[in-house]
Amino acid sequence: MAKSIFLVGATFAALTTGFIATSAFAAARSVALNKSIETLEPMKGIVFWPDQAKSQKNLQSAISLEFSYCLPCAVVTGKTGDKINYDWSSFEKLLDDIKSRGHQAIVRFRIEYPNETITNAPNCTEGVKGATAVPNYFVTNSNYQETFSENPGGDGPTYYADWSSTALQWFYKQFYADFAAKYDKDPRIAFVQAGFGHWAEYHIYGTKLILGTNFPSKEYQSEFLTHLDTLFTETPWNISIDAADKTYSPIAENKTLLGLKFGLFDDSFMHKEHDISQGDGDNEKNWQTIGKDRWKTSPAGGEISYYEDKDQHEFLNPAGLYGITWEDAASKYHMTYIIGNDAPEGKYATKSRVFEASSYAGYKFEITSFAVNKISAAIRVKNVGIAPLYHNAYVTVKGVRSEKTLKGLLPGEEATYTISGISIADSESPELTITGDKLLKDATIPYKANLDGKAKVIEGLIEENGTTAIAHRNKNAASKVHEKQAQNARIVDLNGRAVHSTNAQNAMKKSPKAYYKVK
């Protein structure tokens, strides 16, 4: 039996409703929360290649991503029937190495790479400049015939895959299906880039383009991209903005392909004539062709230009490069990540500047309200960054996640996230984190907050009967609820006899000194 509370005279009249109302509503309260973002958010910012990331120990905390080209032939050992045989050990070693620095990977499987020599990969064509990354079992087949260019575009010798081969076409689709099945949910991989041609960037130059021979036919590209769109549910995938070129690709003229959920990467970001206002503006035109608003649902990324050495070396100059600062360019294109591997060779890639530039990219979260009651929490989150988060992540209190994901919350937008199924003590200030399955183990997403705990309780809490509580509800509706609760209260007089609340109130009016107790 609950402890008796003795009520004297007129105080009972207020407490017959007030006490009961408190038990249902006063438990809801705002919580003080003060946080500043002191570590870089995952899956965004300036990107180095693994060797650079490894050597730049002072900058490792200023980046969260590392980029690597990958070779199909390095992980494919052969084919048995309709099954491709794999040895993923070299790829696993790459991912674990990147993870060891607290970073996640951006990977791009490529076929052609001018002047590049493959080594330490026995299932590839080793020691030949410009060899493709097509597995050896293809190359030795007489029905498969690669073509060769001595020095396309001045980049050095280059071999081209035989895209007339139906076996190669099948292989490439199945390879990505197998890869996605194995790695789509792997937290070591943040983004996947895909494509054809030189560096898988949707172009070849300096040699004659022959669709269906040294470059996939538009029909096969449509088939491949549609297939790719079905494979990745957790890991965003990007293609080059050069896919806007109608000479190479069918995308620009195909509404169905434009509706696929790929993001974009720009391999010569911030070069001297990148934007229309700067000169030819081909890059900006490509962004516009494939979709100016694509960033709202799929990531925008890329690589700082290598047209001039200064492009990589000076893009972090706070005064700008070619009249545009990194912050201006990133904001205009809503960039989530950018490869700036050679930035440390210039004078601007200090730890503070790289961190600042990385932090500016992508999403950034602020907690604007935090309320709890005994069984739930409601948190208001605002994206104060320049792009959404493209991975599922959840507001988490006491180890329990919100049902709704932060994925897709646009810049400037706010949303309320409710967490139920928890137990919160009256004086407790529960810890709030942002977690996700695509984060590395024990990693969380940092946020900022400046809450004094005195604000009005926000909507979104769950009442004990399982309904969603609405803050600042209509007073008349509330009083009716309170009256019903008061009528149902168990009230007894000093002799232990049950008294209806209405009778008790009437009795007290007649005899103010009467004593009653609520059980």
Coordinates of C-alpha atoms in Angstrom, one line a residue:
M1 CA 0.0 0.0 0.0
A2 CA 1.3 3.5 -0.9
K3 CA 2.3 5.8 1.9
S4 CA -0.7 7.9 3.2
I5 CA -0.7 11.6 2.4
F6 CA -2.8 13.6 4.8
L7 CA -4.6 16.5 3.3
V8 CA -5.9 19.4 5.4
G9 CA -9.1 21.3 4.6
A10 CA -9.1 23.4 1.5
T11 CA -5.7 22.1 0.2
F12 CA -7.5 18.9 -0.7
A13 CA -9.6 20.6 -3.3
A14 CA -6.5 21.6 -5.3
L15 CA -4.7 18.3 -4.8
T16 CA -7.5 16.0 -5.8
T17 CA -6.8 17.1 -9.3
G18 CA -3.3 18.6 -8.9
F19 CA -1.7 15.6 -7.3
I20 CA -3.1 13.2 -9.9
A21 CA -2.2 15.5 -12.8
T22 CA 1.4 15.7 -11.5
S23 CA 1.7 12.0 -11.6
A24 CA 0.9 11.9 -15.3
F25 CA 2.4 15.2 -16.6
A26 CA 4.9 16.8 -14.3
A27 CA 7.4 14.0 -14.9
A28 CA 8.1 15.5 -18.4
R29 CA 11.0 17.9 -18.3
S30 CA 13.7 19.4 -20.4
V31 CA 17.3 18.3 -19.9
A32 CA 20.4 20.5 -19.9
L33 CA 23.0 19.5 -22.4
N34 CA 26.2 21.3 -23.4
K35 CA 28.4 19.9 -26.1
S36 CA 30.9 21.2 -28.6
I37 CA 32.2 19.3 -31.6
E38 CA 35.9 18.6 -30.8
T39 CA 36.4 15.6 -33.1
L40 CA 35.7 15.3 -36.8
E41 CA 32.4 13.7 -37.8
P42 CA 32.8 10.4 -39.6
M43 CA 32.4 9.9 -43.4
K44 CA 33.1 13.4 -44.5
G45 CA 35.9 15.9 -45.3
I46 CA 39.3 16.0 -46.8
V47 CA 40.5 12.6 -48.1
F48 CA 44.1 11.1 -48.4
W49 CA 45.3 8.0 -50.0
P50 CA 46.5 5.4 -47.4
D51 CA 50.2 6.0 -47.9
Q52 CA 49.7 9.7 -47.3
A53 CA 47.4 9.2 -44.4
K54 CA 50.0 6.8 -42.9
S55 CA 52.8 9.3 -43.3
Q56 CA 51.0 12.4 -42.1
K57 CA 50.6 11.3 -38.5
N58 CA 49.9 14.9 -37.4
L59 CA 46.9 15.1 -39.7
Q60 CA 45.3 11.7 -39.0
S61 CA 42.7 13.2 -36.6
A62 CA 41.9 15.9 -39.2
I63 CA 40.5 13.4 -41.7
S64 CA 38.0 10.6 -41.5
L65 CA 38.3 9.0 -45.0
E66 CA 41.0 7.4 -47.2
F67 CA 40.7 6.6 -50.9
S68 CA 42.1 3.7 -52.9
Y69 CA 41.8 2.3 -56.4
C70 CA 41.2 -1.4 -56.3
L71 CA 41.7 -4.1 -59.0
P72 CA 39.1 -6.8 -59.8
C73 CA 42.0 -9.1 -60.8
A74 CA 43.6 -8.7 -57.4
V75 CA 40.7 -10.5 -55.7
V76 CA 39.4 -12.8 -58.5
T77 CA 41.2 -16.1 -58.8
G78 CA 39.1 -17.7 -61.5
K79 CA 35.7 -19.1 -62.4
T80 CA 34.0 -22.4 -61.7
G81 CA 30.8 -22.9 -63.7
D82 CA 28.7 -19.8 -63.1
K83 CA 30.5 -18.9 -59.9
I84 CA 33.4 -16.5 -59.6
N85 CA 36.2 -17.5 -57.3
Y86 CA 37.6 -14.9 -54.9
D87 CA 40.5 -14.3 -52.6
W88 CA 39.6 -11.1 -50.7
S89 CA 42.7 -11.2 -48.4
S90 CA 44.5 -8.2 -50.1
F91 CA 41.3 -6.2 -50.0
E92 CA 40.8 -7.1 -46.4
K93 CA 44.3 -6.0 -45.6
L94 CA 43.6 -2.6 -47.2
L95 CA 40.4 -2.1 -45.2
D96 CA 42.0 -3.1 -41.9
D97 CA 45.0 -0.8 -42.5
I98 CA 42.6 2.2 -43.1
K99 CA 40.5 1.2 -40.1
S100 CA 43.7 1.0 -37.9
R101 CA 43.9 4.8 -38.2
G102 CA 40.3 5.3 -37.2
H103 CA 39.3 6.0 -40.8
Q104 CA 36.9 4.6 -43.4
A105 CA 37.5 3.8 -47.0
I106 CA 36.3 5.1 -50.3
V107 CA 37.0 2.4 -52.9
R108 CA 36.9 2.5 -56.7
F109 CA 37.4 -0.6 -58.7
R110 CA 39.0 0.3 -62.1
I111 CA 39.9 -1.5 -65.3
E112 CA 42.0 1.0 -67.2
Y113 CA 44.8 3.1 -65.7
P114 CA 47.3 4.7 -68.2
N115 CA 51.0 3.9 -67.7
E116 CA 50.3 2.0 -64.4
T117 CA 52.2 -1.2 -63.7
I118 CA 50.5 -3.9 -61.6
T119 CA 52.7 -5.8 -59.1
N120 CA 52.2 -8.3 -56.4
A121 CA 48.9 -9.6 -57.8
P122 CA 49.5 -13.0 -59.5
N123 CA 46.0 -13.1 -61.0
C124 CA 46.6 -9.8 -62.8
T125 CA 48.8 -9.0 -65.8
E126 CA 51.9 -8.0 -63.8
G127 CA 54.9 -5.9 -65.0
V128 CA 53.2 -4.4 -68.1
K129 CA 52.7 -0.7 -68.2
G130 CA 49.1 0.2 -68.7
A131 CA 47.8 -3.3 -68.3
T132 CA 44.1 -3.7 -67.6
A133 CA 42.8 -5.1 -64.2
V134 CA 40.8 -7.8 -66.0
P135 CA 41.5 -11.2 -64.4
N136 CA 44.1 -13.3 -66.1
Y137 CA 41.7 -16.1 -67.0
F138 CA 40.1 -13.6 -69.4
V139 CA 43.3 -12.4 -71.0
T140 CA 44.4 -16.0 -71.8
N141 CA 41.1 -16.7 -73.6
S142 CA 41.4 -16.4 -77.4
N143 CA 37.9 -15.1 -77.7
Y144 CA 38.8 -12.1 -75.6
Q145 CA 40.9 -9.4 -77.4
E146 CA 42.1 -6.2 -75.7
T147 CA 43.2 -3.1 -77.7
F148 CA 46.2 -0.9 -77.0
S149 CA 47.1 2.8 -77.4
E150 CA 50.7 3.9 -77.2
N151 CA 50.3 7.2 -75.4
P152 CA 46.7 8.4 -75.2
G153 CA 46.6 12.0 -74.2
G154 CA 50.2 11.9 -73.3
D155 CA 49.4 9.7 -70.3
G156 CA 51.5 6.7 -71.3
P157 CA 50.7 3.2 -72.7
T158 CA 47.2 2.0 -72.1
Y159 CA 45.4 -1.3 -72.7
Y160 CA 41.6 -1.4 -73.0
A161 CA 39.3 -4.1 -72.0
D162 CA 37.3 -5.9 -74.7
W163 CA 33.8 -4.8 -73.9
S164 CA 32.4 -6.8 -76.9
S165 CA 33.0 -9.9 -74.8
T166 CA 29.7 -11.1 -73.3
A167 CA 31.7 -13.0 -70.8
L168 CA 33.3 -9.8 -69.5
Q169 CA 29.9 -8.1 -69.4
W170 CA 28.5 -10.9 -67.3
F171 CA 31.6 -10.9 -65.1
Y172 CA 31.4 -7.2 -64.3
K173 CA 27.8 -7.3 -63.2
Q174 CA 28.3 -10.5 -61.2
F175 CA 31.5 -9.1 -59.6
Y176 CA 29.6 -6.1 -58.2
A177 CA 26.8 -8.3 -57.0
D178 CA 29.3 -10.5 -55.1
F179 CA 31.1 -7.5 -53.8
A180 CA 27.9 -5.7 -52.6
A181 CA 26.7 -8.9 -51.0
K182 CA 29.9 -9.2 -49.0
Y183 CA 30.7 -5.5 -48.2
D184 CA 27.6 -3.3 -48.5
K185 CA 27.0 -3.4 -44.7
D186 CA 30.7 -3.3 -43.8
P187 CA 31.5 -0.2 -41.7
R188 CA 35.0 0.0 -43.0
I189 CA 33.6 1.2 -46.3
A190 CA 31.9 4.6 -46.4
F191 CA 31.5 5.1 -50.2
V192 CA 31.9 3.2 -53.4
Q193 CA 32.8 4.8 -56.7
A194 CA 32.2 3.0 -60.0
G195 CA 32.6 3.7 -63.7
F196 CA 34.4 2.9 -67.0
G197 CA 37.3 4.2 -69.0
H198 CA 40.5 5.9 -67.8
W199 CA 40.6 5.6 -64.0
A200 CA 36.9 4.6 -64.2
E201 CA 36.1 8.2 -64.7
Y202 CA 33.8 7.9 -67.8
H203 CA 36.2 9.1 -70.4
I204 CA 39.1 8.0 -72.7
Y205 CA 41.0 10.5 -74.8
G206 CA 44.0 10.4 -77.1
T207 CA 42.6 7.3 -78.7
K208 CA 39.6 6.5 -80.9
L209 CA 36.5 5.8 -78.9
I210 CA 34.7 2.6 -80.1
L211 CA 31.6 2.0 -78.0
G212 CA 31.1 -1.7 -77.5
T213 CA 34.8 -2.4 -78.0
N214 CA 37.2 -0.3 -75.9
F215 CA 34.3 1.3 -74.0
P216 CA 31.0 -0.4 -73.0
S217 CA 28.1 0.2 -75.2
K218 CA 25.4 2.5 -74.0
E219 CA 23.0 -0.4 -73.8
Y220 CA 25.3 -2.3 -71.5
Q221 CA 26.0 0.8 -69.4
S222 CA 22.2 1.2 -68.9
E223 CA 22.0 -2.4 -67.8
F224 CA 25.0 -2.2 -65.5
L225 CA 23.9 1.0 -63.8
T226 CA 20.4 -0.2 -63.3
H227 CA 21.9 -3.4 -61.8
L228 CA 24.2 -1.5 -59.5
D229 CA 21.3 0.5 -58.2
T230 CA 19.7 -2.7 -56.8
L231 CA 22.9 -3.9 -55.0
F232 CA 23.8 -1.2 -52.5
T233 CA 21.3 -0.4 -49.7
E234 CA 23.7 0.8 -47.0
T235 CA 26.7 2.1 -48.9
P236 CA 26.2 5.1 -51.2
W237 CA 27.7 4.8 -54.7
N238 CA 29.0 7.5 -56.9
I239 CA 29.9 7.9 -60.6
S240 CA 31.9 10.6 -62.4
I241 CA 30.3 13.8 -63.5
D242 CA 31.9 13.0 -66.9
A243 CA 29.1 10.6 -67.4
A244 CA 27.1 13.6 -68.4
D245 CA 28.9 13.5 -71.8
K246 CA 26.5 12.1 -74.3
T247 CA 29.4 10.8 -76.4
Y248 CA 30.2 8.2 -73.7
S249 CA 27.1 7.7 -71.7
P250 CA 23.3 7.3 -72.1
I251 CA 22.5 8.9 -68.7
A252 CA 21.8 12.5 -69.7
E253 CA 19.1 11.5 -72.2
N254 CA 17.5 8.8 -70.1
K255 CA 15.0 9.8 -67.4
T256 CA 15.1 6.3 -65.9
L257 CA 18.9 6.4 -65.5
L258 CA 18.7 9.9 -64.1
G259 CA 16.3 8.6 -61.5
L260 CA 18.8 6.1 -60.1
K261 CA 20.2 6.9 -56.7
F262 CA 23.9 7.3 -57.6
G263 CA 25.9 10.3 -56.3
L264 CA 28.5 12.2 -58.2
F265 CA 32.3 12.6 -58.0
D266 CA 34.2 15.4 -59.7
D267 CA 37.8 14.4 -60.5
S268 CA 39.1 17.9 -61.2
F269 CA 37.3 20.0 -58.6
M270 CA 38.3 23.7 -58.2
H271 CA 40.5 23.8 -61.4
K272 CA 41.0 27.2 -63.0
E273 CA 37.9 27.1 -65.3
H274 CA 35.8 24.7 -63.2
D275 CA 32.7 27.0 -63.0
I276 CA 30.9 28.7 -65.8
S277 CA 31.8 32.1 -64.3
Q278 CA 35.5 31.2 -64.6
G279 CA 35.8 30.1 -68.2
D280 CA 34.5 27.0 -70.1
G281 CA 32.8 25.7 -67.0
D282 CA 32.5 22.1 -68.3
N283 CA 32.6 20.7 -64.8
E284 CA 29.7 22.9 -63.6
K285 CA 27.7 22.1 -66.8
N286 CA 28.2 18.4 -66.0
W287 CA 26.9 18.8 -62.5
Q288 CA 23.9 20.6 -63.9
T289 CA 23.2 18.0 -66.6
I290 CA 23.0 15.1 -64.2
G291 CA 21.1 16.9 -61.6
K292 CA 21.7 20.1 -59.6
D293 CA 19.6 18.7 -56.7
R294 CA 21.0 15.2 -56.7
W295 CA 23.0 16.0 -53.5
K296 CA 19.7 16.0 -51.6
T297 CA 19.6 12.3 -51.8
S298 CA 23.0 11.1 -52.9
P299 CA 26.5 12.2 -52.0
A300 CA 28.6 14.8 -53.8
G301 CA 32.3 14.2 -53.7
G302 CA 35.4 14.1 -55.8
E303 CA 39.1 15.1 -56.1
I304 CA 40.9 18.4 -56.3
S305 CA 42.2 19.1 -59.7
Y306 CA 45.7 17.9 -60.8
Y307 CA 45.8 20.3 -63.9
E308 CA 48.3 22.4 -62.0
D309 CA 50.4 21.4 -59.0
K310 CA 49.1 24.5 -57.2
D311 CA 45.5 23.2 -57.4
Q312 CA 46.2 20.5 -54.8
H313 CA 48.8 22.5 -53.0
E314 CA 46.8 25.7 -52.5
F315 CA 43.1 24.8 -52.5
L316 CA 43.1 25.1 -48.7
N317 CA 44.4 28.7 -48.9
P318 CA 41.9 30.6 -46.8
A319 CA 42.2 33.4 -49.3
G320 CA 41.0 31.1 -52.1
L321 CA 42.2 29.4 -55.3
Y322 CA 41.4 31.1 -58.6
G323 CA 39.2 33.5 -56.7
I324 CA 37.1 30.8 -54.9
T325 CA 37.7 29.4 -51.4
W326 CA 37.2 25.8 -50.5
E327 CA 34.3 26.7 -48.3
D328 CA 32.6 28.6 -51.2
A329 CA 33.1 25.7 -53.6
A330 CA 32.1 23.1 -51.1
S331 CA 28.9 25.0 -50.2
K332 CA 27.9 25.6 -53.8
Y333 CA 28.1 21.9 -54.7
H334 CA 27.2 20.6 -51.2
M335 CA 30.3 18.5 -51.1
T336 CA 30.6 15.7 -48.5
Y337 CA 34.2 14.7 -49.3
I338 CA 37.1 15.7 -51.5
I339 CA 40.4 13.9 -52.2
G340 CA 43.2 16.4 -51.5
N341 CA 46.1 13.9 -51.3
D342 CA 48.8 16.4 -52.3
A343 CA 47.7 19.2 -50.0
P344 CA 50.4 18.4 -47.4
E345 CA 53.0 19.2 -50.1
G346 CA 51.8 22.8 -50.0
K347 CA 52.0 25.2 -47.1
Y348 CA 48.3 25.4 -46.1
A349 CA 47.6 21.9 -44.9
T350 CA 48.2 22.5 -41.2
K351 CA 46.4 20.4 -38.7
S352 CA 44.0 23.1 -37.8
R353 CA 43.3 24.1 -41.4
V354 CA 42.7 20.5 -42.6
F355 CA 40.4 19.9 -39.6
E356 CA 38.5 23.1 -40.4
A357 CA 38.1 22.3 -44.0
S358 CA 37.0 18.7 -43.2
S359 CA 34.6 19.9 -40.6
Y360 CA 33.0 22.3 -43.1
A361 CA 32.1 19.6 -45.6
G362 CA 28.9 17.5 -45.4
Y363 CA 26.5 17.2 -42.4
K364 CA 26.8 18.7 -39.0
F365 CA 24.3 18.2 -36.2
E366 CA 23.1 20.4 -33.4
I367 CA 20.7 19.3 -30.6
T368 CA 18.2 22.1 -30.2
S369 CA 15.9 20.5 -27.6
F370 CA 16.0 17.5 -25.3
A371 CA 13.1 16.3 -23.1
V372 CA 12.4 13.2 -21.1
N373 CA 9.8 11.6 -18.9
K374 CA 10.1 8.3 -17.0
I375 CA 9.8 6.1 -20.1
S376 CA 10.9 8.1 -23.1
A377 CA 13.0 10.9 -24.6
A378 CA 12.3 13.4 -27.4
I379 CA 15.2 15.1 -29.1
R380 CA 15.1 17.9 -31.6
V381 CA 18.0 17.8 -34.1
K382 CA 19.0 20.4 -36.7
N383 CA 21.4 19.9 -39.6
V384 CA 23.7 22.9 -39.6
G385 CA 26.0 21.5 -42.3
I386 CA 26.0 21.9 -46.1
A387 CA 24.8 18.4 -47.0
P388 CA 22.7 15.6 -45.5
L389 CA 24.1 12.5 -43.9
Y390 CA 23.8 9.7 -46.4
H391 CA 24.1 6.8 -44.0
N392 CA 21.6 5.6 -41.4
A393 CA 22.3 7.0 -37.9
Y394 CA 20.1 7.3 -34.9
V395 CA 19.7 9.5 -31.8
T396 CA 20.5 7.1 -28.9
V397 CA 19.7 7.4 -25.2
K398 CA 20.7 4.8 -22.7
G399 CA 21.7 2.4 -25.5
V400 CA 18.2 2.6 -27.2
R401 CA 17.9 4.2 -30.7
S402 CA 15.3 6.3 -32.2
E403 CA 13.2 4.5 -34.8
K404 CA 13.6 7.4 -37.3
T405 CA 17.0 7.8 -39.0
L406 CA 19.0 11.0 -39.3
K407 CA 19.8 10.0 -42.9
G408 CA 18.6 12.6 -45.4
L409 CA 18.0 15.5 -42.9
L410 CA 18.7 18.5 -45.2
P411 CA 20.8 21.5 -44.3
G412 CA 18.7 23.9 -42.2
E413 CA 16.1 21.3 -41.4
E414 CA 15.1 20.2 -37.9
A415 CA 13.2 17.0 -36.9
T416 CA 12.1 15.4 -33.6
Y417 CA 13.4 11.9 -32.7
T418 CA 11.5 9.9 -30.1
I419 CA 13.0 7.1 -28.1
S420 CA 10.8 4.8 -26.1
G421 CA 11.4 1.6 -24.1
I422 CA 13.8 3.2 -21.6
S423 CA 13.6 4.0 -17.9
I424 CA 14.7 7.4 -16.7
A425 CA 14.9 8.4 -13.0
D426 CA 13.4 11.7 -11.9
S427 CA 16.8 13.5 -11.4
E428 CA 18.6 11.7 -14.2
S429 CA 20.3 13.4 -17.1
P430 CA 20.7 10.5 -19.5
E431 CA 23.6 10.4 -22.0
L432 CA 22.7 11.2 -25.6
T433 CA 24.8 9.9 -28.5
I434 CA 24.3 9.4 -32.2
T435 CA 25.1 5.9 -33.3
G436 CA 24.9 3.8 -36.5
D437 CA 25.8 0.4 -37.9
K438 CA 28.0 2.0 -40.6
L439 CA 30.3 3.6 -38.1
L440 CA 33.4 1.9 -36.9
K441 CA 33.2 0.0 -33.6
D442 CA 32.7 2.3 -30.6
A443 CA 32.5 5.4 -32.9
T444 CA 29.7 7.9 -32.5
I445 CA 28.8 11.1 -34.4
P446 CA 29.7 14.2 -32.4
Y447 CA 27.2 17.1 -32.1
K448 CA 26.9 20.5 -30.6
A449 CA 24.3 21.6 -28.0
N450 CA 23.7 24.5 -25.7
L451 CA 20.7 23.7 -23.6
D452 CA 20.1 25.0 -20.1
G453 CA 17.2 22.6 -19.3
K454 CA 14.8 25.5 -18.7
A455 CA 13.0 25.4 -22.1
K456 CA 9.4 24.2 -22.6
V457 CA 9.1 20.5 -23.0
I458 CA 8.9 19.7 -26.7
E459 CA 6.4 17.3 -28.3
G460 CA 7.3 13.7 -29.0
L461 CA 7.4 12.0 -25.6
I462 CA 5.5 8.8 -25.0
E463 CA 3.0 8.6 -22.2
E464 CA 2.6 5.5 -20.0
N465 CA -0.4 4.3 -21.9
G466 CA 1.7 4.2 -25.1
T467 CA 0.3 7.4 -26.8
T468 CA 2.4 10.2 -28.0
A469 CA 2.3 13.1 -25.5
I470 CA 1.7 16.5 -27.1
A471 CA 3.4 19.3 -25.2
H472 CA 1.4 22.4 -24.3
R473 CA -1.9 20.6 -25.0
N474 CA -5.2 22.4 -24.9
K475 CA -5.9 23.4 -21.3
N476 CA -9.6 22.4 -21.4
A477 CA -8.7 18.9 -22.8
A478 CA -6.1 18.6 -20.1
S479 CA -8.5 19.6 -17.3
K480 CA -11.0 17.0 -18.4
V481 CA -8.2 14.3 -18.2
H482 CA -7.3 15.6 -14.8
E483 CA -10.9 15.5 -13.6
K484 CA -11.4 12.0 -14.7
Q485 CA -8.2 10.9 -13.0
A486 CA -9.3 12.7 -9.8
Q487 CA -12.7 10.9 -9.9
N488 CA -10.9 7.6 -10.1
A489 CA -8.7 8.3 -7.1
R490 CA -9.1 6.1 -4.0
I491 CA -9.9 8.5 -1.2
V492 CA -10.7 7.4 2.4
D493 CA -11.6 9.2 5.5
L494 CA -9.8 8.8 8.8
N495 CA -11.9 5.8 9.7
G496 CA -10.7 4.1 6.5
R497 CA -14.1 4.3 4.7
A498 CA -13.9 4.9 1.0
V499 CA -15.1 8.4 0.0
H500 CA -15.8 9.5 -3.6
S501 CA -13.8 12.5 -4.5
T502 CA -16.9 14.6 -5.1
N503 CA -18.3 13.7 -1.7
A504 CA -14.9 14.4 -0.1
Q505 CA -14.8 17.9 -1.7
N506 CA -18.3 18.7 -0.5
A507 CA -17.5 17.4 3.0
M508 CA -14.5 19.6 3.2
K509 CA -16.5 22.7 2.1
K510 CA -18.8 22.1 5.1
S511 CA -16.0 21.2 7.5
P512 CA -12.6 22.7 6.5
K513 CA -10.9 21.0 9.3
A514 CA -11.8 17.5 8.2
Y515 CA -8.9 15.2 7.4
Y516 CA -8.8 12.9 4.4
K517 CA -6.0 10.8 2.9
V518 CA -5.3 9.5 -0.5
K519 CA -4.0 6.0 -1.1

